Amino acid sequence: MIKSYKIAALYGKAFKLFESMKERGIEVDEFSFSTMIHTSSEAGDAGKAAALLDEMRTAGFKPSCSDFTAVLVAYGRERLIEKASGTFEELKEHCSVVDMVAYSAIINVYADAGMLEKAEATLCAMESAGHIPNHIVYSSLMKLYGKLEMVEQAEAMLQKMEHLDGGPDLFARNTLLNVYGRAGMQKSAWFFFQRMQQEGCFNGVSCNIMLNILANESGWNEEAYFVVNRMLESGLVNDVLSFNNVISVFAGMGKQTEAYELFKQMVKQGVMPNFHTYDQLKHILQNPGLLRESIEELDLACKDGSPNNVHNFVALTSLYSLTGMSLEAMGLCAKVKNSGMTLSVAAGNAIINAYGCSGRFDEAVRFFMDMQSEGPRPNTVSYTSMLLLYGKEGLVEGVTRLFSRMKQDDCLPDDATFKALIDTYKRAGRFDLVSMATHEMKFLRFLKENGSLILPEGESDTSEDEEEEGHNASASV
């Protein structure tokens, strides 16, 4: 039963059952102790694993090399290097033969801690004991050499792996690729990545590493685009990191349509965006604040721990609206409204945009008016959402009145707000208003960048001279 709990990662039940054995007078044998040591190690409790090892020895049992190694590994995970090293010394004293796994484990501990001399000395001891280093050992040393920017030594490790069965594994190749990246060797990384492509030995990790390397240097757009296409062709865009990296490449190359379409695909596949996604899309989406709010709601949903909490419904409603999935947005909108909870402003914004996405303009307006009178109080995202809806309907005067009301409510417009405003005026041919809105946007941006106070309650941020200039510009058009 204890072993079953360990396999199922039900560590608490394993501990409880082990204690109940002793309480009931059931003999705890060598196998029981060994299983619990490994269980404690996997559970990340190095102190418990070490205590059980001592208890096992006190009970007259002889721990195996594997038992010592489990404690060593647990200490290593907690970065208790001295205790891990001490456990390895104990292992050598009490076990007649130190096996390959134990040597690999302590070398990995030293490598993770950046202890070059210790790692290399242990490798020599390992080879002297008749063990041939495996992929794990070489990869651990490669990671260490990478941290220290010892590129030639890392390359030498990969060469040694060429003589192992199967040659260098994918993890080792990705490790060397990362080493090149850390050392700023973009060309070497690119040539090595091409070799991996030719040999058919690459995965999503390889591509993401390569994209991160190329992102740190200008003039590599074609190569980044090549990697992106390989990822899409191979079905390797399947998690938030890969989606973000590909969206970043598209956005950086001015391929806004492709970036937005990939974002839609991301949401449809159920891959939840994060703040890096927001950073890549904030200049592309009409209302990026809605994405920011949805990500904040997803964070609250994770903290709540239940997949059916209202934060999750709010987040998904907004995401479906942003990606034009109107049926899905309205389906969850009903759940948000019927949740019985007091609606937050993020929930209100999700509902407004669900209505807007579904072409239900009148209901969006009524709900927004309810927010104004009853709460939750509209914020910048709320007003921007309504400006977009009014603009879509071609209601220029409504847009102007709504923007004025926004400032009266001390709600600060952002770039997305001004873009919605200016786009509506442009479509209506009102270039006088375009000029005025543009001046106001620049003025507010200047105040924000210089830490100045924003003018209260809708006071005009444009001077008489600027307004005159705006009218002149309109006349010239």
Short mmCIF file of C-alpha atoms in Angstrom, two decimals:
data_model
loop_
_atom_site.label_atom_id
_atom_site.label_comp_id
_atom_site.label_asym_id
_atom_site.label_seq_id
_atom_site.Cartn_x
_atom_site.Cartn_y
_atom_site.Cartn_z
CA MET A 1 0.00 0.00 0.00
CA ILE A 2 2.81 2.42 0.86
CA LYS A 3 4.46 1.76 -2.47
CA SER A 4 1.14 2.30 -4.27
CA TYR A 5 0.68 5.63 -2.49
CA LYS A 6 4.24 6.57 -3.49
CA ILE A 7 3.59 5.75 -7.16
CA ALA A 8 0.36 7.78 -7.07
CA ALA A 9 2.19 10.69 -5.37
CA LEU A 10 -0.18 10.43 -2.37
CA TYR A 11 2.68 11.08 0.01
CA GLY A 12 0.56 12.17 2.97
CA LYS A 13 -1.34 8.88 2.95
CA ALA A 14 1.94 6.95 2.73
CA PHE A 15 3.34 8.76 5.80
CA LYS A 16 0.12 8.22 7.75
CA LEU A 17 0.00 4.52 6.91
CA PHE A 18 3.65 4.07 7.88
CA GLU A 19 3.05 5.68 11.28
CA SER A 20 -0.06 3.58 11.84
CA MET A 21 2.01 0.43 11.24
CA LYS A 22 4.28 1.29 14.16
CA GLU A 23 1.35 2.31 16.36
CA ARG A 24 -0.37 -1.04 15.75
CA GLY A 25 2.76 -3.02 16.47
CA ILE A 26 3.21 -4.19 12.89
CA GLU A 27 6.85 -4.95 12.27
CA VAL A 28 8.54 -2.34 10.07
CA ASP A 29 11.05 -4.17 7.93
CA GLU A 30 13.95 -3.10 5.76
CA PHE A 31 11.74 -2.76 2.68
CA SER A 32 9.28 -0.52 4.54
CA PHE A 33 12.05 1.86 5.61
CA SER A 34 13.53 1.93 2.12
CA THR A 35 10.19 2.68 0.50
CA MET A 36 9.52 5.52 2.94
CA ILE A 37 12.97 7.04 2.40
CA HIS A 38 12.33 7.15 -1.34
CA THR A 39 8.79 8.44 -0.75
CA SER A 40 10.10 11.29 1.44
CA SER A 41 12.72 12.13 -1.16
CA GLU A 42 10.15 12.31 -3.95
CA ALA A 43 7.89 14.40 -1.71
CA GLY A 44 10.71 16.94 -1.35
CA ASP A 45 11.20 16.39 2.37
CA ALA A 46 14.96 15.91 2.77
CA GLY A 47 14.79 16.14 6.58
CA LYS A 48 12.24 13.33 6.77
CA ALA A 49 14.25 11.17 4.35
CA ALA A 50 17.44 11.66 6.42
CA ALA A 51 15.61 10.93 9.70
CA LEU A 52 14.20 7.70 8.26
CA LEU A 53 17.68 6.69 7.09
CA ASP A 54 18.99 7.15 10.65
CA GLU A 55 15.99 5.31 12.08
CA MET A 56 16.57 2.45 9.68
CA ARG A 57 20.18 2.10 10.79
CA THR A 58 19.21 2.33 14.48
CA ALA A 59 16.73 -0.50 13.91
CA GLY A 60 19.63 -2.68 12.79
CA PHE A 61 19.03 -2.58 9.07
CA LYS A 62 21.68 -1.76 6.50
CA PRO A 63 20.60 0.94 4.02
CA SER A 64 21.37 0.27 0.39
CA CYS A 65 23.32 2.54 -1.93
CA SER A 66 19.95 3.51 -3.40
CA ASP A 67 18.65 4.64 0.02
CA PHE A 68 21.64 6.93 0.59
CA THR A 69 21.26 8.27 -2.95
CA ALA A 70 17.59 9.14 -2.35
CA VAL A 71 18.59 11.27 0.67
CA LEU A 72 21.44 12.83 -1.31
CA VAL A 73 19.07 13.77 -4.15
CA ALA A 74 16.57 15.28 -1.69
CA TYR A 75 19.29 17.47 -0.17
CA GLY A 76 20.40 18.48 -3.65
CA ARG A 77 16.88 19.64 -4.59
CA GLU A 78 16.85 21.85 -1.50
CA ARG A 79 20.34 23.10 -2.40
CA LEU A 80 21.75 21.82 0.89
CA ILE A 81 25.06 21.04 -0.77
CA GLU A 82 27.12 20.29 2.36
CA LYS A 83 24.53 17.80 3.59
CA ALA A 84 24.32 16.18 0.15
CA SER A 85 28.11 15.90 0.07
CA GLY A 86 28.18 14.50 3.62
CA THR A 87 25.58 11.88 2.68
CA PHE A 88 27.74 10.83 -0.27
CA GLU A 89 30.74 10.40 2.03
CA GLU A 90 28.60 8.26 4.37
CA LEU A 91 27.51 6.21 1.38
CA LYS A 92 31.13 5.47 0.49
CA GLU A 93 31.85 4.38 4.08
CA HIS A 94 28.85 2.08 4.44
CA CYS A 95 28.52 0.61 0.95
CA SER A 96 31.20 -1.59 -0.52
CA VAL A 97 30.33 -0.47 -4.04
CA VAL A 98 29.22 3.02 -5.06
CA ASP A 99 27.00 2.56 -8.06
CA MET A 100 26.61 4.64 -11.19
CA VAL A 101 23.39 6.28 -10.00
CA ALA A 102 25.02 7.64 -6.83
CA TYR A 103 27.95 9.12 -8.74
CA SER A 104 25.57 10.68 -11.28
CA ALA A 105 23.45 12.16 -8.50
CA ILE A 106 26.30 13.86 -6.64
CA ILE A 107 27.88 15.16 -9.85
CA ASN A 108 24.53 16.71 -10.74
CA VAL A 109 24.34 18.33 -7.28
CA TYR A 110 27.81 19.83 -7.68
CA ALA A 111 27.06 20.94 -11.24
CA ASP A 112 23.82 22.68 -10.22
CA ALA A 113 25.73 24.43 -7.42
CA GLY A 114 28.43 25.63 -9.84
CA MET A 115 31.16 23.65 -8.04
CA LEU A 116 33.43 22.86 -10.99
CA GLU A 117 36.38 21.33 -9.11
CA LYS A 118 34.15 19.04 -7.04
CA ALA A 119 32.20 17.91 -10.09
CA GLU A 120 35.31 17.16 -12.15
CA ALA A 121 37.05 15.41 -9.24
CA THR A 122 33.98 13.19 -8.71
CA LEU A 123 33.92 12.39 -12.42
CA CYS A 124 37.56 11.22 -12.17
CA ALA A 125 36.71 9.09 -9.11
CA MET A 126 33.77 7.63 -10.96
CA GLU A 127 35.91 6.65 -13.94
CA SER A 128 38.60 5.24 -11.60
CA ALA A 129 35.93 3.05 -10.02
CA GLY A 130 35.32 1.52 -13.43
CA HIS A 131 32.11 3.34 -14.33
CA ILE A 132 31.63 4.79 -17.79
CA PRO A 133 29.85 8.16 -17.58
CA ASN A 134 26.41 8.22 -19.15
CA HIS A 135 24.28 10.87 -20.82
CA ILE A 136 23.08 12.24 -17.47
CA VAL A 137 26.61 12.84 -16.18
CA TYR A 138 27.83 14.49 -19.36
CA SER A 139 24.71 16.66 -19.59
CA SER A 140 25.14 17.79 -15.97
CA LEU A 141 28.70 18.87 -16.72
CA MET A 142 27.59 20.57 -19.92
CA LYS A 143 25.10 22.66 -17.92
CA LEU A 144 27.87 23.62 -15.51
CA TYR A 145 30.25 24.56 -18.31
CA GLY A 146 27.46 26.61 -19.84
CA LYS A 147 26.98 28.58 -16.63
CA LEU A 148 30.69 29.33 -16.58
CA GLU A 149 30.72 30.08 -20.36
CA MET A 150 33.28 27.31 -20.91
CA VAL A 151 32.02 26.57 -24.40
CA GLU A 152 34.90 24.35 -25.57
CA GLN A 153 34.53 22.09 -22.53
CA ALA A 154 30.78 21.79 -23.16
CA GLU A 155 31.44 20.88 -26.78
CA ALA A 156 33.96 18.27 -25.60
CA MET A 157 31.25 16.65 -23.45
CA LEU A 158 29.00 16.36 -26.50
CA GLN A 159 31.88 14.78 -28.42
CA LYS A 160 32.29 12.18 -25.68
CA MET A 161 28.61 11.34 -25.98
CA GLU A 162 29.15 10.49 -29.63
CA HIS A 163 30.80 7.28 -28.38
CA LEU A 164 27.83 6.27 -26.21
CA ASP A 165 25.04 4.04 -27.49
CA GLY A 166 22.68 6.20 -29.51
CA GLY A 167 25.03 9.18 -29.44
CA PRO A 168 24.06 12.48 -27.81
CA ASP A 169 20.44 12.53 -26.68
CA LEU A 170 18.03 15.40 -27.28
CA PHE A 171 18.50 16.81 -23.78
CA ALA A 172 22.26 17.06 -24.33
CA ARG A 173 21.81 18.75 -27.69
CA ASN A 174 19.39 21.27 -26.21
CA THR A 175 21.86 21.86 -23.40
CA LEU A 176 24.64 22.74 -25.84
CA LEU A 177 22.28 24.96 -27.79
CA ASN A 178 21.55 26.80 -24.55
CA VAL A 179 25.28 27.05 -23.82
CA TYR A 180 25.81 28.85 -27.12
CA GLY A 181 22.96 31.18 -26.26
CA ARG A 182 24.34 32.04 -22.82
CA ALA A 183 27.70 32.80 -24.40
CA GLY A 184 26.12 35.12 -27.00
CA MET A 185 27.22 32.86 -29.86
CA GLN A 186 24.22 33.27 -32.17
CA LYS A 187 25.97 31.94 -35.27
CA SER A 188 27.22 28.79 -33.54
CA ALA A 189 23.76 28.24 -32.08
CA TRP A 190 22.13 28.66 -35.48
CA PHE A 191 24.52 26.25 -37.25
CA PHE A 192 24.04 23.69 -34.49
CA PHE A 193 20.26 24.08 -34.64
CA GLN A 194 20.36 23.52 -38.41
CA ARG A 195 22.34 20.34 -37.81
CA MET A 196 19.69 19.19 -35.33
CA GLN A 197 17.04 19.90 -37.98
CA GLN A 198 18.88 17.88 -40.60
CA GLU A 199 19.27 14.94 -38.22
CA GLY A 200 15.62 15.16 -37.22
CA CYS A 201 16.60 15.51 -33.58
CA PHE A 202 14.75 18.55 -32.22
CA ASN A 203 11.64 19.37 -30.23
CA GLY A 204 9.68 22.33 -28.92
CA VAL A 205 12.35 23.02 -26.33
CA SER A 206 15.00 23.27 -29.06
CA CYS A 207 12.90 25.72 -31.04
CA ASN A 208 12.04 27.87 -28.02
CA ILE A 209 15.70 28.05 -27.02
CA MET A 210 16.63 29.07 -30.55
CA LEU A 211 13.93 31.74 -30.70
CA ASN A 212 15.08 33.19 -27.38
CA ILE A 213 18.65 33.33 -28.68
CA LEU A 214 17.61 35.07 -31.90
CA ALA A 215 15.37 37.51 -30.02
CA ASN A 216 18.41 38.94 -28.26
CA GLU A 217 20.05 40.02 -31.53
CA SER A 218 18.77 42.15 -34.42
CA GLY A 219 19.03 41.07 -38.04
CA TRP A 220 17.87 37.47 -37.52
CA ASN A 221 14.24 37.87 -38.60
CA GLU A 222 14.47 35.38 -41.48
CA GLU A 223 15.96 32.71 -39.24
CA ALA A 224 13.36 33.32 -36.52
CA TYR A 225 10.60 33.09 -39.14
CA PHE A 226 12.08 29.79 -40.36
CA VAL A 227 12.01 28.38 -36.81
CA VAL A 228 8.44 29.55 -36.32
CA ASN A 229 7.30 27.80 -39.49
CA ARG A 230 9.06 24.60 -38.49
CA MET A 231 7.29 24.73 -35.14
CA LEU A 232 3.90 25.26 -36.76
CA GLU A 233 4.50 22.53 -39.35
CA SER A 234 5.62 20.05 -36.68
CA GLY A 235 2.79 20.79 -34.25
CA LEU A 236 5.21 22.10 -31.64
CA VAL A 237 3.20 25.22 -30.80
CA ASN A 238 1.19 23.68 -27.97
CA ASP A 239 1.99 25.44 -24.69
CA VAL A 240 2.02 29.02 -23.42
CA LEU A 241 5.79 29.42 -23.95
CA SER A 242 5.75 28.32 -27.59
CA PHE A 243 2.62 30.35 -28.37
CA ASN A 244 4.16 33.44 -26.80
CA ASN A 245 7.44 33.01 -28.69
CA VAL A 246 5.73 32.57 -32.06
CA ILE A 247 3.32 35.45 -31.43
CA SER A 248 6.36 37.57 -30.49
CA VAL A 249 8.08 36.79 -33.80
CA PHE A 250 4.94 37.62 -35.80
CA ALA A 251 4.37 40.84 -33.87
CA GLY A 252 8.02 41.87 -34.23
CA MET A 253 7.86 41.38 -37.99
CA GLY A 254 4.69 43.43 -38.30
CA LYS A 255 2.58 40.35 -39.09
CA GLN A 256 -0.27 41.48 -36.87
CA THR A 257 -2.93 39.34 -38.56
CA GLU A 258 -0.85 36.19 -38.07
CA ALA A 259 -0.18 37.10 -34.44
CA TYR A 260 -3.88 37.65 -33.76
CA GLU A 261 -4.91 34.45 -35.54
CA LEU A 262 -2.41 32.48 -33.47
CA PHE A 263 -3.82 34.08 -30.31
CA LYS A 264 -7.28 32.90 -31.38
CA GLN A 265 -5.89 29.40 -31.91
CA MET A 266 -4.24 29.55 -28.47
CA VAL A 267 -7.58 30.30 -26.79
CA LYS A 268 -9.45 27.66 -28.83
CA GLN A 269 -6.92 25.02 -27.77
CA GLY A 270 -7.43 25.93 -24.11
CA VAL A 271 -3.90 27.24 -23.60
CA MET A 272 -4.30 30.06 -21.10
CA PRO A 273 -2.38 33.29 -21.85
CA ASN A 274 -0.12 35.01 -19.31
CA PHE A 275 1.31 38.50 -18.96
CA HIS A 276 3.98 37.80 -21.58
CA THR A 277 1.13 37.13 -24.01
CA TYR A 278 -0.31 40.49 -23.05
CA ASP A 279 3.03 42.21 -23.67
CA GLN A 280 3.15 40.77 -27.19
CA LEU A 281 -0.46 41.63 -28.05
CA LYS A 282 -1.05 44.97 -26.32
CA HIS A 283 -0.23 46.87 -29.52
CA ILE A 284 -2.35 44.57 -31.68
CA LEU A 285 -5.65 44.07 -29.84
CA GLN A 286 -8.30 46.78 -29.95
CA ASN A 287 -8.82 46.54 -26.20
CA PRO A 288 -5.69 44.99 -24.64
CA GLY A 289 -6.89 45.93 -21.15
CA LEU A 290 -9.53 43.23 -21.49
CA LEU A 291 -6.79 40.66 -22.01
CA ARG A 292 -4.89 42.00 -19.00
CA GLU A 293 -8.01 41.68 -16.84
CA SER A 294 -8.67 38.14 -18.07
CA ILE A 295 -5.13 37.09 -17.12
CA GLU A 296 -5.58 38.62 -13.67
CA GLU A 297 -8.84 36.67 -13.33
CA LEU A 298 -7.06 33.46 -14.37
CA ASP A 299 -4.53 34.09 -11.61
CA LEU A 300 -7.36 34.49 -9.09
CA ALA A 301 -8.98 31.31 -10.44
CA CYS A 302 -5.72 29.38 -9.87
CA LYS A 303 -5.53 30.64 -6.30
CA ASP A 304 -9.14 29.59 -5.74
CA GLY A 305 -8.29 26.10 -6.97
CA SER A 306 -11.69 25.26 -8.45
CA PRO A 307 -12.14 25.05 -12.24
CA ASN A 308 -15.78 26.17 -11.92
CA ASN A 309 -15.24 29.40 -9.98
CA VAL A 310 -16.55 32.72 -11.25
CA HIS A 311 -13.04 34.09 -11.90
CA ASN A 312 -12.48 31.34 -14.45
CA PHE A 313 -15.83 32.08 -16.10
CA VAL A 314 -15.01 35.80 -16.27
CA ALA A 315 -11.57 35.17 -17.77
CA LEU A 316 -12.87 32.80 -20.42
CA THR A 317 -15.78 35.07 -21.30
CA SER A 318 -13.35 37.90 -22.01
CA LEU A 319 -10.96 35.65 -23.95
CA TYR A 320 -13.78 34.28 -26.11
CA SER A 321 -14.95 37.84 -26.82
CA LEU A 322 -11.44 38.94 -27.78
CA THR A 323 -11.17 36.06 -30.25
CA GLY A 324 -14.66 36.41 -31.73
CA MET A 325 -16.08 33.20 -30.25
CA SER A 326 -19.52 34.69 -29.66
CA LEU A 327 -21.45 31.51 -28.78
CA GLU A 328 -18.89 30.46 -26.22
CA ALA A 329 -18.72 34.00 -24.83
CA MET A 330 -22.48 34.24 -24.33
CA GLY A 331 -22.65 30.76 -22.83
CA LEU A 332 -20.21 31.72 -20.10
CA CYS A 333 -21.69 35.21 -19.80
CA ALA A 334 -24.87 33.61 -18.46
CA LYS A 335 -22.86 31.71 -15.86
CA VAL A 336 -21.14 34.91 -14.73
CA LYS A 337 -24.46 36.74 -14.38
CA ASN A 338 -26.09 33.81 -12.57
CA SER A 339 -23.18 33.11 -10.23
CA GLY A 340 -24.92 34.85 -7.34
CA MET A 341 -21.75 36.76 -6.51
CA THR A 342 -21.41 40.54 -6.48
CA LEU A 343 -19.96 41.36 -9.88
CA SER A 344 -16.50 42.85 -10.09
CA VAL A 345 -15.63 45.45 -12.73
CA ALA A 346 -13.74 42.71 -14.62
CA ALA A 347 -16.92 40.62 -14.65
CA GLY A 348 -18.91 43.63 -15.86
CA ASN A 349 -16.43 44.20 -18.67
CA ALA A 350 -16.60 40.53 -19.64
CA ILE A 351 -20.40 40.80 -19.95
CA ILE A 352 -20.24 44.04 -21.98
CA ASN A 353 -17.82 42.48 -24.44
CA ALA A 354 -19.80 39.24 -24.67
CA TYR A 355 -22.83 41.27 -25.74
CA GLY A 356 -20.71 43.29 -28.15
CA CYS A 357 -19.11 40.19 -29.65
CA SER A 358 -22.59 38.75 -30.25
CA GLY A 359 -23.95 41.91 -31.91
CA ARG A 360 -26.26 42.69 -28.98
CA PHE A 361 -25.48 46.41 -28.84
CA ASP A 362 -28.60 47.55 -26.97
CA GLU A 363 -28.05 45.03 -24.17
CA ALA A 364 -24.41 46.11 -23.85
CA VAL A 365 -25.52 49.76 -23.52
CA ARG A 366 -28.16 48.92 -20.90
CA PHE A 367 -25.70 46.88 -18.88
CA PHE A 368 -23.10 49.64 -19.05
CA MET A 369 -25.69 52.18 -17.83
CA ASP A 370 -26.50 49.82 -14.94
CA MET A 371 -22.80 49.76 -14.06
CA GLN A 372 -22.77 53.57 -14.02
CA SER A 373 -25.79 53.81 -11.72
CA GLU A 374 -25.54 50.67 -9.58
CA GLY A 375 -21.96 49.47 -9.90
CA PRO A 376 -19.44 48.10 -10.27
CA ARG A 377 -18.02 51.45 -11.32
CA PRO A 378 -16.78 51.40 -14.94
CA ASN A 379 -13.03 51.62 -15.51
CA THR A 380 -10.86 52.40 -18.53
CA VAL A 381 -11.51 48.96 -20.04
CA SER A 382 -15.27 49.47 -19.66
CA TYR A 383 -15.25 52.82 -21.42
CA THR A 384 -12.89 51.59 -24.14
CA SER A 385 -15.20 48.62 -24.77
CA MET A 386 -18.19 50.93 -25.14
CA LEU A 387 -16.29 53.35 -27.38
CA LEU A 388 -15.44 50.44 -29.67
CA LEU A 389 -19.09 49.35 -29.78
CA TYR A 390 -20.37 52.87 -30.47
CA GLY A 391 -17.72 53.27 -33.16
CA LYS A 392 -18.74 49.98 -34.74
CA GLU A 393 -22.30 51.32 -34.95
CA GLY A 394 -21.03 54.58 -36.46
CA LEU A 395 -22.42 56.71 -33.60
CA VAL A 396 -19.90 59.56 -33.71
CA GLU A 397 -21.76 61.91 -31.36
CA GLY A 398 -22.29 59.05 -28.93
CA VAL A 399 -18.55 58.39 -28.96
CA THR A 400 -17.81 62.05 -28.20
CA ARG A 401 -20.32 62.20 -25.33
CA LEU A 402 -19.08 58.92 -23.88
CA PHE A 403 -15.46 60.08 -23.97
CA SER A 404 -16.43 63.31 -22.22
CA ARG A 405 -18.30 61.32 -19.55
CA MET A 406 -15.26 59.11 -19.10
CA LYS A 407 -13.13 62.11 -18.16
CA GLN A 408 -15.85 63.50 -15.91
CA ASP A 409 -15.73 60.19 -14.02
CA ASP A 410 -11.98 60.69 -13.46
CA CYS A 411 -11.33 57.59 -15.57
CA LEU A 412 -7.97 57.97 -17.32
CA PRO A 413 -7.97 57.12 -21.06
CA ASP A 414 -5.17 54.91 -22.33
CA ASP A 415 -3.73 54.44 -25.81
CA ALA A 416 -6.43 51.87 -26.69
CA THR A 417 -9.13 54.35 -25.69
CA PHE A 418 -7.70 57.03 -27.94
CA LYS A 419 -7.25 54.57 -30.79
CA ALA A 420 -10.95 53.62 -30.58
CA LEU A 421 -11.86 57.31 -30.53
CA ILE A 422 -9.58 58.32 -33.42
CA ASP A 423 -10.54 55.35 -35.62
CA THR A 424 -14.23 56.27 -35.28
CA TYR A 425 -13.54 59.90 -36.20
CA LYS A 426 -11.43 58.85 -39.19
CA ARG A 427 -14.17 56.57 -40.54
CA ALA A 428 -16.63 59.45 -40.20
CA GLY A 429 -14.28 61.89 -41.94
CA ARG A 430 -14.12 64.13 -38.87
CA PHE A 431 -10.47 65.05 -39.13
CA ASP A 432 -10.92 68.08 -36.91
CA LEU A 433 -11.81 65.72 -34.07
CA VAL A 434 -9.00 63.37 -35.09
CA SER A 435 -6.50 66.20 -34.64
CA MET A 436 -7.89 67.23 -31.26
CA ALA A 437 -7.96 63.66 -29.95
CA THR A 438 -4.40 63.09 -31.17
CA HIS A 439 -3.16 66.21 -29.37
CA GLU A 440 -4.92 65.19 -26.18
CA MET A 441 -3.44 61.69 -26.37
CA LYS A 442 0.08 63.08 -26.75
CA PHE A 443 -0.47 65.57 -23.93
CA LEU A 444 -1.73 62.92 -21.50
CA ARG A 445 1.13 60.62 -22.49
CA PHE A 446 3.58 63.46 -21.76
CA LEU A 447 2.02 64.05 -18.33
CA LYS A 448 2.17 60.35 -17.52
CA GLU A 449 5.78 59.95 -18.61
CA ASN A 450 6.82 62.96 -16.52
CA GLY A 451 4.81 61.96 -13.46
CA SER A 452 2.55 65.03 -13.63
CA LEU A 453 -1.01 65.15 -12.31
CA ILE A 454 -3.81 64.46 -14.77
CA LEU A 455 -6.34 67.29 -15.13
CA PRO A 456 -9.54 66.47 -13.20
CA GLU A 457 -13.10 65.90 -14.31
CA GLY A 458 -12.81 66.20 -18.03
CA GLU A 459 -11.01 69.54 -18.23
CA SER A 460 -9.69 70.05 -21.72
CA ASP A 461 -6.09 68.93 -21.99
CA THR A 462 -5.63 70.85 -25.22
CA SER A 463 -4.71 74.50 -25.29
CA GLU A 464 -6.42 77.14 -27.43
CA ASP A 465 -3.38 77.14 -29.72
CA GLU A 466 -3.64 73.37 -30.16
CA GLU A 467 -7.35 73.59 -30.93
CA GLU A 468 -6.63 76.32 -33.50
CA GLU A 469 -3.97 74.09 -35.04
CA GLY A 470 -6.47 71.23 -35.14
CA HIS A 471 -9.06 73.33 -37.00
CA ASN A 472 -6.40 74.51 -39.46
CA ALA A 473 -5.33 70.92 -40.07
CA SER A 474 -8.93 69.99 -40.76
CA ALA A 475 -9.31 72.86 -43.20
CA SER A 476 -6.21 71.82 -45.10
CA VAL A 477 -7.56 68.26 -45.41
#
